[in-house]
Amino acid sequence: MPAPVDPPSSSAVPLRVRRRVVVPALVVYLAAVAAVTLTPGHAHDTSLGLVRTVLAWLADRGVPLAFEPVEAVANVVMFVPFGVLVGLLLGVRRWWVVVLLGFATSVVIETVQRVVPERFSTVQDVVMNTLGAAVGVAVLAWWLARRARRRPAVAPAGTL
């Protein structure tokens, strides 16, 4: 039976990498999320039309997908990178803080959407975004644990 492995932390990723790579990636990601979620609804007519066209095409071929479930899954997927990136910064041992920050970020987005033309604020979006942050930090924890198990143990000096 293998020895138990301590829960991984973001310390498996060097601090300089977290500062030089993860922080800028998080800034770019948050800017993209803001562009997608906080611009007036008419700015997304083309992409929504494409989604509806694809859904209609799939329905014609016997795959009945409605827009609402696709939107819910998209809200989860949109926040997976949030969970990964914030998890890298804070560490997966603080997974609950990552999830809480995902929730807070989603609440801010949904609150701002209340005043943006042609945007709609829903509790479901907050729930799905929060779930996405949780999935992201869980995937990160899994990846770090897998990586830690694959690393060869360093033998103490003088034991070889």
mmCIF file with all atom_site columns, N, CA and C in Angstrom, residues 10 22-23 25-26 77-92 95 98-99 102 131-143:
data_model
loop_
_atom_site.group_PDB
_atom_site.id
_atom_site.type_symbol
_atom_site.label_atom_id
_atom_site.label_alt_id
_atom_site.label_comp_id
_atom_site.label_asym_id
_atom_site.label_entity_id
_atom_site.label_seq_id
_atom_site.pdbx_PDB_ins_code
_atom_site.Cartn_x
_atom_site.Cartn_y
_atom_site.Cartn_z
_atom_site.occupancy
_atom_site.B_iso_or_equiv
_atom_site.pdbx_formal_charge
_atom_site.auth_seq_id
_atom_site.auth_comp_id
_atom_site.auth_asym_id
_atom_site.auth_atom_id
_atom_site.pdbx_PDB_model_num
ATOM 1   N N  . SER A 1 10  ? -0.132  24.887 -4.000  1.00 0.00 ? 10  SER A N  1
ATOM 2   C CA . SER A 1 10  ? 0.410   25.591 -5.156  1.00 0.00 ? 10  SER A CA 1
ATOM 3   C C  . SER A 1 10  ? 1.910   25.784 -5.016  1.00 0.00 ? 10  SER A C  1
ATOM 4   N N  . VAL A 1 22  ? 0.960   33.323 -13.827 1.00 0.00 ? 22  VAL A N  1
ATOM 5   C CA . VAL A 1 22  ? -0.421  33.156 -13.382 1.00 0.00 ? 22  VAL A CA 1
ATOM 6   C C  . VAL A 1 22  ? -1.120  34.504 -13.202 1.00 0.00 ? 22  VAL A C  1
ATOM 7   N N  . VAL A 1 23  ? -0.457  35.476 -12.612 1.00 0.00 ? 23  VAL A N  1
ATOM 8   C CA . VAL A 1 23  ? -1.107  36.778 -12.391 1.00 0.00 ? 23  VAL A CA 1
ATOM 9   C C  . VAL A 1 23  ? -1.494  37.430 -13.722 1.00 0.00 ? 23  VAL A C  1
ATOM 10  N N  . ALA A 1 25  ? -2.001  35.949 -16.563 1.00 0.00 ? 25  ALA A N  1
ATOM 11  C CA . ALA A 1 25  ? -3.041  35.092 -17.153 1.00 0.00 ? 25  ALA A CA 1
ATOM 12  C C  . ALA A 1 25  ? -4.388  35.352 -16.492 1.00 0.00 ? 25  ALA A C  1
ATOM 13  N N  . LEU A 1 26  ? -4.389  35.548 -15.184 1.00 0.00 ? 26  LEU A N  1
ATOM 14  C CA . LEU A 1 26  ? -5.630  35.839 -14.467 1.00 0.00 ? 26  LEU A CA 1
ATOM 15  C C  . LEU A 1 26  ? -6.202  37.187 -14.898 1.00 0.00 ? 26  LEU A C  1
ATOM 16  N N  . VAL A 1 77  ? -18.287 26.127 -17.415 1.00 0.00 ? 77  VAL A N  1
ATOM 17  C CA . VAL A 1 77  ? -17.015 26.085 -18.143 1.00 0.00 ? 77  VAL A CA 1
ATOM 18  C C  . VAL A 1 77  ? -16.286 27.428 -18.068 1.00 0.00 ? 77  VAL A C  1
ATOM 19  N N  . MET A 1 78  ? -17.034 28.525 -18.126 1.00 0.00 ? 78  MET A N  1
ATOM 20  C CA . MET A 1 78  ? -16.413 29.852 -18.095 1.00 0.00 ? 78  MET A CA 1
ATOM 21  C C  . MET A 1 78  ? -15.630 30.093 -16.799 1.00 0.00 ? 78  MET A C  1
ATOM 22  N N  . PHE A 1 79  ? -16.046 29.485 -15.686 1.00 0.00 ? 79  PHE A N  1
ATOM 23  C CA . PHE A 1 79  ? -15.376 29.745 -14.412 1.00 0.00 ? 79  PHE A CA 1
ATOM 24  C C  . PHE A 1 79  ? -14.369 28.663 -14.012 1.00 0.00 ? 79  PHE A C  1
ATOM 25  N N  . VAL A 1 80  ? -14.203 27.610 -14.811 1.00 0.00 ? 80  VAL A N  1
ATOM 26  C CA . VAL A 1 80  ? -13.173 26.608 -14.513 1.00 0.00 ? 80  VAL A CA 1
ATOM 27  C C  . VAL A 1 80  ? -11.782 27.250 -14.502 1.00 0.00 ? 80  VAL A C  1
ATOM 28  N N  . PRO A 1 81  ? -11.426 28.083 -15.492 1.00 0.00 ? 81  PRO A N  1
ATOM 29  C CA . PRO A 1 81  ? -10.114 28.736 -15.427 1.00 0.00 ? 81  PRO A CA 1
ATOM 30  C C  . PRO A 1 81  ? -9.944  29.602 -14.180 1.00 0.00 ? 81  PRO A C  1
ATOM 31  N N  . PHE A 1 82  ? -11.018 30.211 -13.711 1.00 0.00 ? 82  PHE A N  1
ATOM 32  C CA . PHE A 1 82  ? -10.958 30.996 -12.472 1.00 0.00 ? 82  PHE A CA 1
ATOM 33  C C  . PHE A 1 82  ? -10.468 30.106 -11.336 1.00 0.00 ? 82  PHE A C  1
ATOM 34  N N  . GLY A 1 83  ? -11.077 28.931 -11.181 1.00 0.00 ? 83  GLY A N  1
ATOM 35  C CA . GLY A 1 83  ? -10.684 28.012 -10.114 1.00 0.00 ? 83  GLY A CA 1
ATOM 36  C C  . GLY A 1 83  ? -9.242  27.561 -10.233 1.00 0.00 ? 83  GLY A C  1
ATOM 37  N N  . VAL A 1 84  ? -8.802  27.310 -11.466 1.00 0.00 ? 84  VAL A N  1
ATOM 38  C CA . VAL A 1 84  ? -7.418  26.877 -11.682 1.00 0.00 ? 84  VAL A CA 1
ATOM 39  C C  . VAL A 1 84  ? -6.448  28.011 -11.360 1.00 0.00 ? 84  VAL A C  1
ATOM 40  N N  . LEU A 1 85  ? -6.670  29.177 -11.937 1.00 0.00 ? 85  LEU A N  1
ATOM 41  C CA . LEU A 1 85  ? -5.726  30.291 -11.768 1.00 0.00 ? 85  LEU A CA 1
ATOM 42  C C  . LEU A 1 85  ? -5.683  30.804 -10.330 1.00 0.00 ? 85  LEU A C  1
ATOM 43  N N  . VAL A 1 86  ? -6.840  31.012 -9.725  1.00 0.00 ? 86  VAL A N  1
ATOM 44  C CA . VAL A 1 86  ? -6.858  31.484 -8.333  1.00 0.00 ? 86  VAL A CA 1
ATOM 45  C C  . VAL A 1 86  ? -6.333  30.383 -7.417  1.00 0.00 ? 86  VAL A C  1
ATOM 46  N N  . GLY A 1 87  ? -6.617  29.124 -7.751  1.00 0.00 ? 87  GLY A N  1
ATOM 47  C CA . GLY A 1 87  ? -6.068  28.002 -6.984  1.00 0.00 ? 87  GLY A CA 1
ATOM 48  C C  . GLY A 1 87  ? -4.549  27.962 -7.038  1.00 0.00 ? 87  GLY A C  1
ATOM 49  N N  . LEU A 1 88  ? -3.985  28.290 -8.196  1.00 0.00 ? 88  LEU A N  1
ATOM 50  C CA . LEU A 1 88  ? -2.522  28.354 -8.304  1.00 0.00 ? 88  LEU A CA 1
ATOM 51  C C  . LEU A 1 88  ? -1.951  29.467 -7.437  1.00 0.00 ? 88  LEU A C  1
ATOM 52  N N  . LEU A 1 89  ? -2.670  30.577 -7.341  1.00 0.00 ? 89  LEU A N  1
ATOM 53  C CA . LEU A 1 89  ? -2.183  31.701 -6.533  1.00 0.00 ? 89  LEU A CA 1
ATOM 54  C C  . LEU A 1 89  ? -2.329  31.445 -5.041  1.00 0.00 ? 89  LEU A C  1
ATOM 55  N N  . LEU A 1 90  ? -3.469  30.904 -4.634  1.00 0.00 ? 90  LEU A N  1
ATOM 56  C CA . LEU A 1 90  ? -3.748  30.740 -3.200  1.00 0.00 ? 90  LEU A CA 1
ATOM 57  C C  . LEU A 1 90  ? -3.396  29.363 -2.663  1.00 0.00 ? 90  LEU A C  1
ATOM 58  N N  . GLY A 1 91  ? -3.306  28.391 -3.528  1.00 0.00 ? 91  GLY A N  1
ATOM 59  C CA . GLY A 1 91  ? -3.053  27.022 -3.105  1.00 0.00 ? 91  GLY A CA 1
ATOM 60  C C  . GLY A 1 91  ? -4.356  26.254 -2.968  1.00 0.00 ? 91  GLY A C  1
ATOM 61  N N  . VAL A 1 92  ? -4.320  24.979 -3.342  1.00 0.00 ? 92  VAL A N  1
ATOM 62  C CA . VAL A 1 92  ? -5.543  24.176 -3.305  1.00 0.00 ? 92  VAL A CA 1
ATOM 63  C C  . VAL A 1 92  ? -5.960  23.824 -1.885  1.00 0.00 ? 92  VAL A C  1
ATOM 64  N N  . TRP A 1 95  ? -8.966  25.745 -0.974  1.00 0.00 ? 95  TRP A N  1
ATOM 65  C CA . TRP A 1 95  ? -9.969  25.561 -2.022  1.00 0.00 ? 95  TRP A CA 1
ATOM 66  C C  . TRP A 1 95  ? -11.255 26.316 -1.716  1.00 0.00 ? 95  TRP A C  1
ATOM 67  N N  . VAL A 1 98  ? -11.015 29.844 -2.759  1.00 0.00 ? 98  VAL A N  1
ATOM 68  C CA . VAL A 1 98  ? -11.127 29.940 -4.216  1.00 0.00 ? 98  VAL A CA 1
ATOM 69  C C  . VAL A 1 98  ? -12.598 29.901 -4.628  1.00 0.00 ? 98  VAL A C  1
ATOM 70  N N  . VAL A 1 99  ? -13.348 28.958 -4.061  1.00 0.00 ? 99  VAL A N  1
ATOM 71  C CA . VAL A 1 99  ? -14.777 28.830 -4.385  1.00 0.00 ? 99  VAL A CA 1
ATOM 72  C C  . VAL A 1 99  ? -15.537 30.074 -3.923  1.00 0.00 ? 99  VAL A C  1
ATOM 73  N N  . GLY A 1 102 ? -14.854 32.816 -6.286  1.00 0.00 ? 102 GLY A N  1
ATOM 74  C CA . GLY A 1 102 ? -15.627 32.577 -7.510  1.00 0.00 ? 102 GLY A CA 1
ATOM 75  C C  . GLY A 1 102 ? -17.069 33.021 -7.338  1.00 0.00 ? 102 GLY A C  1
ATOM 76  N N  . LEU A 1 131 ? -19.960 26.758 -9.254  1.00 0.00 ? 131 LEU A N  1
ATOM 77  C CA . LEU A 1 131 ? -19.645 25.355 -9.530  1.00 0.00 ? 131 LEU A CA 1
ATOM 78  C C  . LEU A 1 131 ? -18.422 25.257 -10.436 1.00 0.00 ? 131 LEU A C  1
ATOM 79  N N  . GLY A 1 132 ? -18.336 26.124 -11.430 1.00 0.00 ? 132 GLY A N  1
ATOM 80  C CA . GLY A 1 132 ? -17.173 26.133 -12.319 1.00 0.00 ? 132 GLY A CA 1
ATOM 81  C C  . GLY A 1 132 ? -15.878 26.422 -11.579 1.00 0.00 ? 132 GLY A C  1
ATOM 82  N N  . ALA A 1 133 ? -15.901 27.376 -10.651 1.00 0.00 ? 133 ALA A N  1
ATOM 83  C CA . ALA A 1 133 ? -14.706 27.670 -9.844  1.00 0.00 ? 133 ALA A CA 1
ATOM 84  C C  . ALA A 1 133 ? -14.322 26.453 -9.008  1.00 0.00 ? 133 ALA A C  1
ATOM 85  N N  . ALA A 1 134 ? -15.324 25.764 -8.450  1.00 0.00 ? 134 ALA A N  1
ATOM 86  C CA . ALA A 1 134 ? -15.062 24.560 -7.650  1.00 0.00 ? 134 ALA A CA 1
ATOM 87  C C  . ALA A 1 134 ? -14.475 23.450 -8.520  1.00 0.00 ? 134 ALA A C  1
ATOM 88  N N  . VAL A 1 135 ? -15.014 23.269 -9.712  1.00 0.00 ? 135 VAL A N  1
ATOM 89  C CA . VAL A 1 135 ? -14.475 22.265 -10.634 1.00 0.00 ? 135 VAL A CA 1
ATOM 90  C C  . VAL A 1 135 ? -13.034 22.617 -10.991 1.00 0.00 ? 135 VAL A C  1
ATOM 91  N N  . GLY A 1 136 ? -12.761 23.884 -11.251 1.00 0.00 ? 136 GLY A N  1
ATOM 92  C CA . GLY A 1 136 ? -11.406 24.307 -11.605 1.00 0.00 ? 136 GLY A CA 1
ATOM 93  C C  . GLY A 1 136 ? -10.389 24.017 -10.522 1.00 0.00 ? 136 GLY A C  1
ATOM 94  N N  . VAL A 1 137 ? -10.705 24.352 -9.281  1.00 0.00 ? 137 VAL A N  1
ATOM 95  C CA . VAL A 1 137 ? -9.755  24.098 -8.193  1.00 0.00 ? 137 VAL A CA 1
ATOM 96  C C  . VAL A 1 137 ? -9.652  22.594 -7.920  1.00 0.00 ? 137 VAL A C  1
ATOM 97  N N  . ALA A 1 138 ? -10.724 21.840 -8.145  1.00 0.00 ? 138 ALA A N  1
ATOM 98  C CA . ALA A 1 138 ? -10.669 20.380 -7.977  1.00 0.00 ? 138 ALA A CA 1
ATOM 99  C C  . ALA A 1 138 ? -9.777  19.749 -9.042  1.00 0.00 ? 138 ALA A C  1
ATOM 100 N N  . VAL A 1 139 ? -9.895  20.213 -10.273 1.00 0.00 ? 139 VAL A N  1
ATOM 101 C CA . VAL A 1 139 ? -9.029  19.716 -11.349 1.00 0.00 ? 139 VAL A CA 1
ATOM 102 C C  . VAL A 1 139 ? -7.573  20.052 -11.041 1.00 0.00 ? 139 VAL A C  1
ATOM 103 N N  . LEU A 1 140 ? -7.324  21.249 -10.553 1.00 0.00 ? 140 LEU A N  1
ATOM 104 C CA . LEU A 1 140 ? -5.963  21.641 -10.180 1.00 0.00 ? 140 LEU A CA 1
ATOM 105 C C  . LEU A 1 140 ? -5.426  20.745 -9.065  1.00 0.00 ? 140 LEU A C  1
ATOM 106 N N  . ALA A 1 141 ? -6.228  20.492 -8.046  1.00 0.00 ? 141 ALA A N  1
ATOM 107 C CA . ALA A 1 141 ? -5.799  19.625 -6.937  1.00 0.00 ? 141 ALA A CA 1
ATOM 108 C C  . ALA A 1 141 ? -5.474  18.228 -7.453  1.00 0.00 ? 141 ALA A C  1
ATOM 109 N N  . TRP A 1 142 ? -6.331  17.707 -8.326  1.00 0.00 ? 142 TRP A N  1
ATOM 110 C CA . TRP A 1 142 ? -6.091  16.385 -8.912  1.00 0.00 ? 142 TRP A CA 1
ATOM 111 C C  . TRP A 1 142 ? -4.780  16.382 -9.693  1.00 0.00 ? 142 TRP A C  1
ATOM 112 N N  . TRP A 1 143 ? -4.563  17.413 -10.525 1.00 0.00 ? 143 TRP A N  1
ATOM 113 C CA . TRP A 1 143 ? -3.360  17.481 -11.339 1.00 0.00 ? 143 TRP A CA 1
ATOM 114 C C  . TRP A 1 143 ? -2.104  17.592 -10.472 1.00 0.00 ? 143 TRP A C  1
#
